[in-house]
Tab-separated table of C-alpha atoms and ligand atoms in Angstrom:
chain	number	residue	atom	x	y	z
A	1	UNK	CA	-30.476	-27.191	12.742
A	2	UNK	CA	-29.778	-23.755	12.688
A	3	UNK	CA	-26.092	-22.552	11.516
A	4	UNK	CA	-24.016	-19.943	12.162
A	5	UNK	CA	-21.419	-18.056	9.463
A	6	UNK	CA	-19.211	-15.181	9.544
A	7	UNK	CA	-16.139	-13.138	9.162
A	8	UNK	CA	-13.553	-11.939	11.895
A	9	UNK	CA	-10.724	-9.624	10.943
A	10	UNK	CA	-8.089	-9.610	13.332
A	11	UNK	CA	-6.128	-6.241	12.420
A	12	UNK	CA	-3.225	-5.142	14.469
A	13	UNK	CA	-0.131	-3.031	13.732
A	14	UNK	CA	2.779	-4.932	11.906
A	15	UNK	CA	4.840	-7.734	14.036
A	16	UNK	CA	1.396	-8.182	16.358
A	17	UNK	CA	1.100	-11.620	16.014
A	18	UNK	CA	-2.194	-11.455	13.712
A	19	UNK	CA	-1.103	-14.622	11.728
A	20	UNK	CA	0.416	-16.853	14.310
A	21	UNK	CA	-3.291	-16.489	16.348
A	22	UNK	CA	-5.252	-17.032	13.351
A	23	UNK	CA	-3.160	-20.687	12.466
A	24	UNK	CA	-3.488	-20.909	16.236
A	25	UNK	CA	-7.214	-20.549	16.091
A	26	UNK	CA	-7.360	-22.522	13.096
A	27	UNK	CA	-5.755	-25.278	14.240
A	28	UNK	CA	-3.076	-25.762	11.042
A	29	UNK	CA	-0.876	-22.940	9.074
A	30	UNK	CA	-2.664	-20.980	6.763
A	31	UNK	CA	-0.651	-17.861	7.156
A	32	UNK	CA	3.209	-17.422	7.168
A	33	UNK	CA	4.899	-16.115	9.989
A	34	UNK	CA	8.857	-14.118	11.013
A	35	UNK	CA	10.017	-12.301	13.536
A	36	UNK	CA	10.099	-9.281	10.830
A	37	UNK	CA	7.436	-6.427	10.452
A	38	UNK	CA	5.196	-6.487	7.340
A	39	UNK	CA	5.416	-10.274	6.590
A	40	UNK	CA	1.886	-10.998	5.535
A	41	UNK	CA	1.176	-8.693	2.126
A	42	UNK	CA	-2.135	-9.964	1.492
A	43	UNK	CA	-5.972	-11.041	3.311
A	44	UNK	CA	-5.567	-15.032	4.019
A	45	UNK	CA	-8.778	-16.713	5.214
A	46	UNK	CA	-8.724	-19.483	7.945
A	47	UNK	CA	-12.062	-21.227	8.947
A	48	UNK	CA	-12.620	-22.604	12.712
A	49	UNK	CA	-15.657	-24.336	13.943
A	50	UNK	CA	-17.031	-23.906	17.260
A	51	UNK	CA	-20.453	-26.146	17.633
A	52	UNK	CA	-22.521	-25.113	14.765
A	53	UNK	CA	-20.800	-21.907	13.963
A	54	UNK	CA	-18.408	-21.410	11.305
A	55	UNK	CA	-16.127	-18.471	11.646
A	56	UNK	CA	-14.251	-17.694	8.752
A	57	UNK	CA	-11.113	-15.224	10.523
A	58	UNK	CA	-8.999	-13.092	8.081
A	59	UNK	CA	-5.464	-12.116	8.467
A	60	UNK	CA	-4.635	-9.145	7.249
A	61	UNK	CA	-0.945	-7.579	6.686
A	62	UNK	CA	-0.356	-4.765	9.608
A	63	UNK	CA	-1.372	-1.630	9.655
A	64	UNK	CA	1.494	1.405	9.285
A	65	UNK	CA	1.820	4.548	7.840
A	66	UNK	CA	2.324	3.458	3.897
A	67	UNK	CA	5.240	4.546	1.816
A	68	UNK	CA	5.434	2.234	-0.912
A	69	UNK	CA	2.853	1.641	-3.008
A	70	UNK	CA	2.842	-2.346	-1.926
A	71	UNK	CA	2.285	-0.758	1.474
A	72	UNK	CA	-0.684	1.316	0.599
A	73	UNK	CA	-2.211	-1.722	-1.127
A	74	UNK	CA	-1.199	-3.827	1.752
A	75	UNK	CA	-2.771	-1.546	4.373
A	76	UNK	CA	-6.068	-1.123	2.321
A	77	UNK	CA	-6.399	-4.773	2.242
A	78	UNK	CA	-6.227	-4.739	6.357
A	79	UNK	CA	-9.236	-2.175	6.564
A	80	UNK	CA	-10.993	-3.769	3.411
A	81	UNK	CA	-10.502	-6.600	5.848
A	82	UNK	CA	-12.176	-5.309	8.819
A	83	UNK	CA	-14.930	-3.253	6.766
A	84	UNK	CA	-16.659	-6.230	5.971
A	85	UNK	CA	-16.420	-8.019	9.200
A	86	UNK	CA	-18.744	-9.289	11.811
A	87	UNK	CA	-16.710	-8.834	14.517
A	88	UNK	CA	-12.962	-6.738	14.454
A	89	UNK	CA	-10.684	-7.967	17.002
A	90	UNK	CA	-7.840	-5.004	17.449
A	91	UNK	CA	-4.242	-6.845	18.259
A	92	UNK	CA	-1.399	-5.338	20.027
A	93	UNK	CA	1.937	-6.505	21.126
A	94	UNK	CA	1.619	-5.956	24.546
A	95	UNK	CA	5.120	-6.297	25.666
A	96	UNK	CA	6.236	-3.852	23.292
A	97	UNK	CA	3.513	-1.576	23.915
A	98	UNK	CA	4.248	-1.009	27.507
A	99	UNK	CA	8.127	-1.543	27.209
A	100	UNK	CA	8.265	1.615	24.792
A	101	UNK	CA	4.665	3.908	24.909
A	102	UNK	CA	6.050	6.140	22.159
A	103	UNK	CA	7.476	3.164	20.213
A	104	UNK	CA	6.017	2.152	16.709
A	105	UNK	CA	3.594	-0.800	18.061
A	106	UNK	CA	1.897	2.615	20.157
A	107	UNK	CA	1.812	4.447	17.576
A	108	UNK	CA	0.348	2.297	15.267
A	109	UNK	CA	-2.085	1.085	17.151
A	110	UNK	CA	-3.035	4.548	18.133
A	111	UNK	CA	-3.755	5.004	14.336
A	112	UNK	CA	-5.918	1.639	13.979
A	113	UNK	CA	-8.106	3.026	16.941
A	114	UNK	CA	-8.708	6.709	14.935
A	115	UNK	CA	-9.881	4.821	11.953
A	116	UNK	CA	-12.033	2.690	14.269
A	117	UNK	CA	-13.335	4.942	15.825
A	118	UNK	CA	-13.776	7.168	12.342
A	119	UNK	CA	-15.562	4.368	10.735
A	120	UNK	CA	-17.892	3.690	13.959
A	121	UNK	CA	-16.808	0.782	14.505
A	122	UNK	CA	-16.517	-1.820	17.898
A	123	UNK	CA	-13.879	-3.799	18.523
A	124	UNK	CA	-12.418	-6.285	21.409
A	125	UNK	CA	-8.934	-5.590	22.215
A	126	UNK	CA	-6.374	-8.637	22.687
A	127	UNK	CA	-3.142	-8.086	24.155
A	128	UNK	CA	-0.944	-10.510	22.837
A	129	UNK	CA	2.563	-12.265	24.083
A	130	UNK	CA	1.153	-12.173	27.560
A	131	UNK	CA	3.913	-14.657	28.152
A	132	UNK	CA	6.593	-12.566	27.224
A	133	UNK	CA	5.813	-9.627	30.538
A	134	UNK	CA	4.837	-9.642	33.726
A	135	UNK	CA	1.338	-9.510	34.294
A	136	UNK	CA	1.091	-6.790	36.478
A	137	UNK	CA	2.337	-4.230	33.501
A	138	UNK	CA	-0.874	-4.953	31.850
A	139	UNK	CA	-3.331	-3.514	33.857
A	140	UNK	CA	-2.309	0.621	32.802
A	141	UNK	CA	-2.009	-0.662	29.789
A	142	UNK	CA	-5.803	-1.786	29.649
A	143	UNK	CA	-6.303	1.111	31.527
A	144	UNK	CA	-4.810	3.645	28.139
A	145	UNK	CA	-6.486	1.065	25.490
A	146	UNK	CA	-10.141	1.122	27.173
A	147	UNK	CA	-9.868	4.923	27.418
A	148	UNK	CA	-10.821	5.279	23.913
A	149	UNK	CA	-14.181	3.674	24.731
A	150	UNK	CA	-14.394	1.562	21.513
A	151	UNK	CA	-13.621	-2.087	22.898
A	152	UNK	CA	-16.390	-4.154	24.208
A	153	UNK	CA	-14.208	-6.588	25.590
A	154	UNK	CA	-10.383	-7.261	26.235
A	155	UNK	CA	-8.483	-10.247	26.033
A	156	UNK	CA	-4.964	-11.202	27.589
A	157	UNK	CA	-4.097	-14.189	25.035
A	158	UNK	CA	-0.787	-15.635	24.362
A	159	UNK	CA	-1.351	-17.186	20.526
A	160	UNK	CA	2.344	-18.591	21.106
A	161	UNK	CA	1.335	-20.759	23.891
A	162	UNK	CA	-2.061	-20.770	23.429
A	163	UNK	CA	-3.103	-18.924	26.153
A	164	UNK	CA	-7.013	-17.413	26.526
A	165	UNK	CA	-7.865	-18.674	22.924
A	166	UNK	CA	-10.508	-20.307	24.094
A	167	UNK	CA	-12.231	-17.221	25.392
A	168	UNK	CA	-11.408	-15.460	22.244
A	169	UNK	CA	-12.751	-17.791	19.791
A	170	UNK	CA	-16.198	-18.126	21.854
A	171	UNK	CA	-16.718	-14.615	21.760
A	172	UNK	CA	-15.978	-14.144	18.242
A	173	UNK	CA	-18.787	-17.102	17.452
A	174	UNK	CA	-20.858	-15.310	19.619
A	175	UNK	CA	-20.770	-12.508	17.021
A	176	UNK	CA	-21.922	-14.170	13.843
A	177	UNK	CA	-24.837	-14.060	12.427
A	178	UNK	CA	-27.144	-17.035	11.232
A	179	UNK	CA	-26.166	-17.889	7.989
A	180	UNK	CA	-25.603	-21.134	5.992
A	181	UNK	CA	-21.653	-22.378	6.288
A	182	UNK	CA	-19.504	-20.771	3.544
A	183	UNK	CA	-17.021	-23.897	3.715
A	184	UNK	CA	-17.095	-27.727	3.693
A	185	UNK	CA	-16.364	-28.649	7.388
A	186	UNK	CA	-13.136	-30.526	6.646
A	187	UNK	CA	-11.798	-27.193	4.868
A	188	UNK	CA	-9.090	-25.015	6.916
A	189	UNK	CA	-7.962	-22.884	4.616
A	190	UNK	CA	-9.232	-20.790	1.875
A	191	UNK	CA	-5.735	-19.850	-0.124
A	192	UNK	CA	-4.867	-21.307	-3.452
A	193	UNK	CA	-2.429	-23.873	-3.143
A	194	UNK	CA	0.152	-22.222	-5.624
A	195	UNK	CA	-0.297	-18.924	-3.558
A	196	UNK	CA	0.697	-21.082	-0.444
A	197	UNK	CA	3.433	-22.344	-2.016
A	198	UNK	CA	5.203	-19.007	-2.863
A	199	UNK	CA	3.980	-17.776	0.544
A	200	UNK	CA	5.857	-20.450	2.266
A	201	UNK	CA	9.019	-19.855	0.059
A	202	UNK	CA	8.489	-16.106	1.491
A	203	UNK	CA	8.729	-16.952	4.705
A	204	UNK	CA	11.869	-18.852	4.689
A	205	UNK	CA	13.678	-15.422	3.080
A	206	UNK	CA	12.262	-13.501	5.955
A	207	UNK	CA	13.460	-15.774	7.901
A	208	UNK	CA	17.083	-16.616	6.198
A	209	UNK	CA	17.833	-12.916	4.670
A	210	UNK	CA	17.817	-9.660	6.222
A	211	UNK	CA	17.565	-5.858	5.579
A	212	UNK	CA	16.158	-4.618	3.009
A	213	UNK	CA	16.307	-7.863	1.012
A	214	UNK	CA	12.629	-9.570	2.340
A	215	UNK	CA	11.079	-6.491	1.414
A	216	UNK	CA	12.545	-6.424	-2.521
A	217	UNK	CA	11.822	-9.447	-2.707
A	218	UNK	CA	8.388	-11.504	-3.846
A	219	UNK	CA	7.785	-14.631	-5.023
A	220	UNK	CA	5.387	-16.458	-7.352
A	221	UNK	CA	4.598	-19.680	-8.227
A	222	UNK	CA	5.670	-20.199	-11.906
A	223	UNK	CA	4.515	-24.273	-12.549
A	224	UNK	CA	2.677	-26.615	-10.255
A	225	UNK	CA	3.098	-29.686	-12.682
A	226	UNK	CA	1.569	-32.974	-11.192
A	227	UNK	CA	3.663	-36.531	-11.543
A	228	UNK	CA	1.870	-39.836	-12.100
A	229	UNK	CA	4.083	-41.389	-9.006
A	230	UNK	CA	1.574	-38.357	-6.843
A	231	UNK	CA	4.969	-35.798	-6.470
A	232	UNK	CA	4.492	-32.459	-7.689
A	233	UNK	CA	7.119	-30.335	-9.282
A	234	UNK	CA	7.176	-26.599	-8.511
A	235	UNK	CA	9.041	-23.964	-10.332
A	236	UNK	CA	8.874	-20.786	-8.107
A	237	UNK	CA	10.642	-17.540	-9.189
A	238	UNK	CA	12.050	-14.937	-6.555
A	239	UNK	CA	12.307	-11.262	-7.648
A	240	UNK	CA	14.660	-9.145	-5.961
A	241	UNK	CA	15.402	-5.417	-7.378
A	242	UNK	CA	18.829	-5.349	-7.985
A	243	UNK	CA	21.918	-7.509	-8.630
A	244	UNK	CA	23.369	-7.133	-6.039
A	245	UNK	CA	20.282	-8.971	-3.781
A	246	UNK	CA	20.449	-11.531	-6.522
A	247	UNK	CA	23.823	-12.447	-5.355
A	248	UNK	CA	23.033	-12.224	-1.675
A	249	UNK	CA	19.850	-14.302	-2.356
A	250	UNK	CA	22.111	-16.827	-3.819
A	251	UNK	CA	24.786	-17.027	-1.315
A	252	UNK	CA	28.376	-18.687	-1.733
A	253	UNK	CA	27.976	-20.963	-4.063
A	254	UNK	CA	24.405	-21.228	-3.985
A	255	UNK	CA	24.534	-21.660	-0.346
A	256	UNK	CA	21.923	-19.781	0.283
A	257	UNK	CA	19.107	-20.308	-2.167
A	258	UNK	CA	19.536	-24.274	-1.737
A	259	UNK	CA	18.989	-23.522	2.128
A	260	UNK	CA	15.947	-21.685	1.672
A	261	UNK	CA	14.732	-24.091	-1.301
A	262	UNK	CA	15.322	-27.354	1.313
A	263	UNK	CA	13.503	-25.303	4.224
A	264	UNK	CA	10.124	-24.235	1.906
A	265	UNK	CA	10.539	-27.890	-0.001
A	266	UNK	CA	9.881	-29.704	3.855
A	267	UNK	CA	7.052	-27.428	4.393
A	268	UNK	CA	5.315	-27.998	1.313
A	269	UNK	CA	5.507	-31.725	1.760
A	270	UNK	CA	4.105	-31.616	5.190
A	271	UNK	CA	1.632	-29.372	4.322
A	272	UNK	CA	0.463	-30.669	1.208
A	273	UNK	CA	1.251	-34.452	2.388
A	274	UNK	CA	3.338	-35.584	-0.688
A	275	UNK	CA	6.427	-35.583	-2.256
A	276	UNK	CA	7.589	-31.937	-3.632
A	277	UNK	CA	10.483	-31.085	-6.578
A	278	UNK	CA	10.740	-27.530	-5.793
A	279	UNK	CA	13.179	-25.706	-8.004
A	280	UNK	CA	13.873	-21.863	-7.123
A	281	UNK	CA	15.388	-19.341	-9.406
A	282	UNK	CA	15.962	-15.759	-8.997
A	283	UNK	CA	15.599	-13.105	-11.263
A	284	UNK	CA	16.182	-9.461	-11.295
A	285	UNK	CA	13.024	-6.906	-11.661
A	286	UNK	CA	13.436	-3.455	-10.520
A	287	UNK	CA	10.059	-3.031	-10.883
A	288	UNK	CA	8.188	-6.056	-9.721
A	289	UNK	CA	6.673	-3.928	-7.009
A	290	UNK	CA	4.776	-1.987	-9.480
A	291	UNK	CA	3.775	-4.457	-11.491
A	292	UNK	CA	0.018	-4.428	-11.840
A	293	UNK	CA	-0.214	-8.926	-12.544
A	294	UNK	CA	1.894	-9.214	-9.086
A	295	UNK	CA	-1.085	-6.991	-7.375
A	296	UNK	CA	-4.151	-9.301	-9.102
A	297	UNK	CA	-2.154	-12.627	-8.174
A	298	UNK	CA	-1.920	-11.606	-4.620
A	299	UNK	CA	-5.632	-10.981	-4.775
A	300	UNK	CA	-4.736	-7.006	-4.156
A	301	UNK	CA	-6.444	-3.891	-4.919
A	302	UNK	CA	-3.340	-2.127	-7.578
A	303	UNK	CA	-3.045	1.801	-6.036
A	304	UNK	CA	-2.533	3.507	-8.946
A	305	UNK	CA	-0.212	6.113	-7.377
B	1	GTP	N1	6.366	-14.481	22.834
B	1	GTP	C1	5.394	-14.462	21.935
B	1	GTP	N2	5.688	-14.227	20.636
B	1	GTP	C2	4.674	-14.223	19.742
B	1	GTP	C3	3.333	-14.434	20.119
B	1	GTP	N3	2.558	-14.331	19.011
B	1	GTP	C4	3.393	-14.096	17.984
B	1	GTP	N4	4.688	-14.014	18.413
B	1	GTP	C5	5.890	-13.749	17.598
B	1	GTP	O1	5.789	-12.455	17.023
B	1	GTP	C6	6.421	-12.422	15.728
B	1	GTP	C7	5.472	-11.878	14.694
B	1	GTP	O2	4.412	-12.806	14.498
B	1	GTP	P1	3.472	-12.751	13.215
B	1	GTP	O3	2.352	-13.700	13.476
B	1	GTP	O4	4.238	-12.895	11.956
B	1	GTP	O5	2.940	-11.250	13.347
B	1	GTP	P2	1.969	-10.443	12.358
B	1	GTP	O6	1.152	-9.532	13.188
B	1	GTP	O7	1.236	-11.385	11.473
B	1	GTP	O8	3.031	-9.594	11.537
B	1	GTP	P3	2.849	-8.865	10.066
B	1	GTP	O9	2.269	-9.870	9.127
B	1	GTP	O10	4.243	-8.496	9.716
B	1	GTP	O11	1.971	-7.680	10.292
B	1	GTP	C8	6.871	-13.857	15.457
B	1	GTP	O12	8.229	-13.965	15.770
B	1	GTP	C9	6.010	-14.689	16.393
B	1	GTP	O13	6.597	-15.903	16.767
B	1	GTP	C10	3.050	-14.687	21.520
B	1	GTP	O14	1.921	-14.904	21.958
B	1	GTP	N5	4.119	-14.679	22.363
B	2	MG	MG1	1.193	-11.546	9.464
């Protein structure tokens, strides 16, 4: 039998909805997901199998004009992403899109399509959160996106609901190339489990804590210490930048930190299917964001400006 294997980046500007398709597609979380721009800092690799094609798709964080220098890392790892790809599938918020034309999903998107279009590349556009408009506003908005003549195909999903997947996924497995599978069948995800486990801790601050304080904050994985009753105990660290996040990240009393702690512990269990200690402590490091180790464990390129 003959087999199938490839890559498909979905790249889109921040807030999208790149990771919530690609658990979609994948059938199970592999990537973590908040209302917030410029959750996902890293490439995370799902697998999906469609008859005897393996397609391995890769999140990548959204693409913006970089300020920081975790952005610039963050955005090279979203065209790193799509350079190596077999197929490139451009995402865009569609109700925010056509809501506000000169709003930040536009313009970002606008920028994705220049360095598309710079690097020669083809894409297929999906407009997301087709559930959240009317589906008459589409149409000029297909209309402005096809204009740049890059898009071989476009796609109204809804990777809430579910919507068009199908469609989606078929086409992308139309686009690799024969090749031997990359992954045992029964594998999902390709993303260290200790990695997982700070990234779901990371998603419950996005989701809990607000401002500025998700985006001084990171989290690692300190200990991942196996019990003989089949538990596993996890010491995660949070870095925030200054003391005065510490004590937000804390909350009254600890309020807040044992909120977030119960929230990632549940998670974990489901996800890994046992019994999880998780204990969270938070330190203070103005600098964690320029922290070369933080890069490598994240599996990021280090800009060195
Ligand atoms: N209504 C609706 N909301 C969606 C859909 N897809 C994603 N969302 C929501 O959009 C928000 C952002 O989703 P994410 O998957 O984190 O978006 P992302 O593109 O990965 O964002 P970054 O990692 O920050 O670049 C979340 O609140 C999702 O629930 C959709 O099809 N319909
Ligand atoms: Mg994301």
């Amino acid at each position: 039998m003959s087999q199938r294997c490839g890559f498909a980046a979905i790249i889109g500007a921040p807030n999208a909805g790149k990771s919530t398709l690609v658990n979609a597609l994948v059938g199970t979380k592999v990537a973590i997901v908040s209302p917030k721009v410029q959750t996902t800092r890293m490439q995370v690799r799902g697998v999906a199998i469609r008859g005897d094609t393996q397609i391995v798709f890769v999140d990548t964080p959204g693409i913006f004009k970089p300020r920081r220098r975790l952005d610039r890392a963050m955005v090279s790892a979203a065209w790193a992403g799509a350079g190596d790809a077999d197929a490139v599938v451009l995402l865009v918020d569609a109700p925010e899109f056509s809501t506000d034309p000169q709003g930040h999903a536009a313009r970002d998107t606008a920028t994705i399509i220049e360095g598309l279009k710079a690097a020669n590349r083809k894409a297929v556009l999906a407009l997301n959160k087709i559930d959240a408009m009317k589906h008459a506003e589409l149409l000029p908005l297909i209309e402005t996106l096809n204009a740049h003549g890059i898009f071989e195909q476009v796609f109204m999903i809804s990777a809430l609901k579910g919507d068009g997947l199908n469609d989606l996924a078929d086409w992308c497995a139309g686009k690799m190339p024969e090749g031997v599978w990359l992954y045992p069948a029964d594998q999902a995800a390709d993303i260290p489990s200790r990695l997982l486990a700070a990234e779901i801790t990371r998603e419950k601050i996005y989701l809990r804590l607000h401002d500025e304080l998700p985006y001084a904050s990171a989290v690692e994985t300190e200990k991942w210490e196996e019990r003989k009753d089949g538990s596993v105990k996890i010491d995660q660290i949070i870095y925030v930048q200054r003391d005065g996040q510490k004590a937000i990240a804390l909350g009254k009393g600890g309020a807040t930190i044992k909120k977030i702690g119960e929230l990632a512990r549940k998670e974990m269990e489901e996800i890994f299917a046992r019994r999880v200690h998780l204990f969270l402590f938070v330190k203070v490091r103005e600098d964690w964001a320029d922290k070369r180790e933080h890069y490598r464990e994240m599996g990021l390129e280090y800009p060195e400006e």
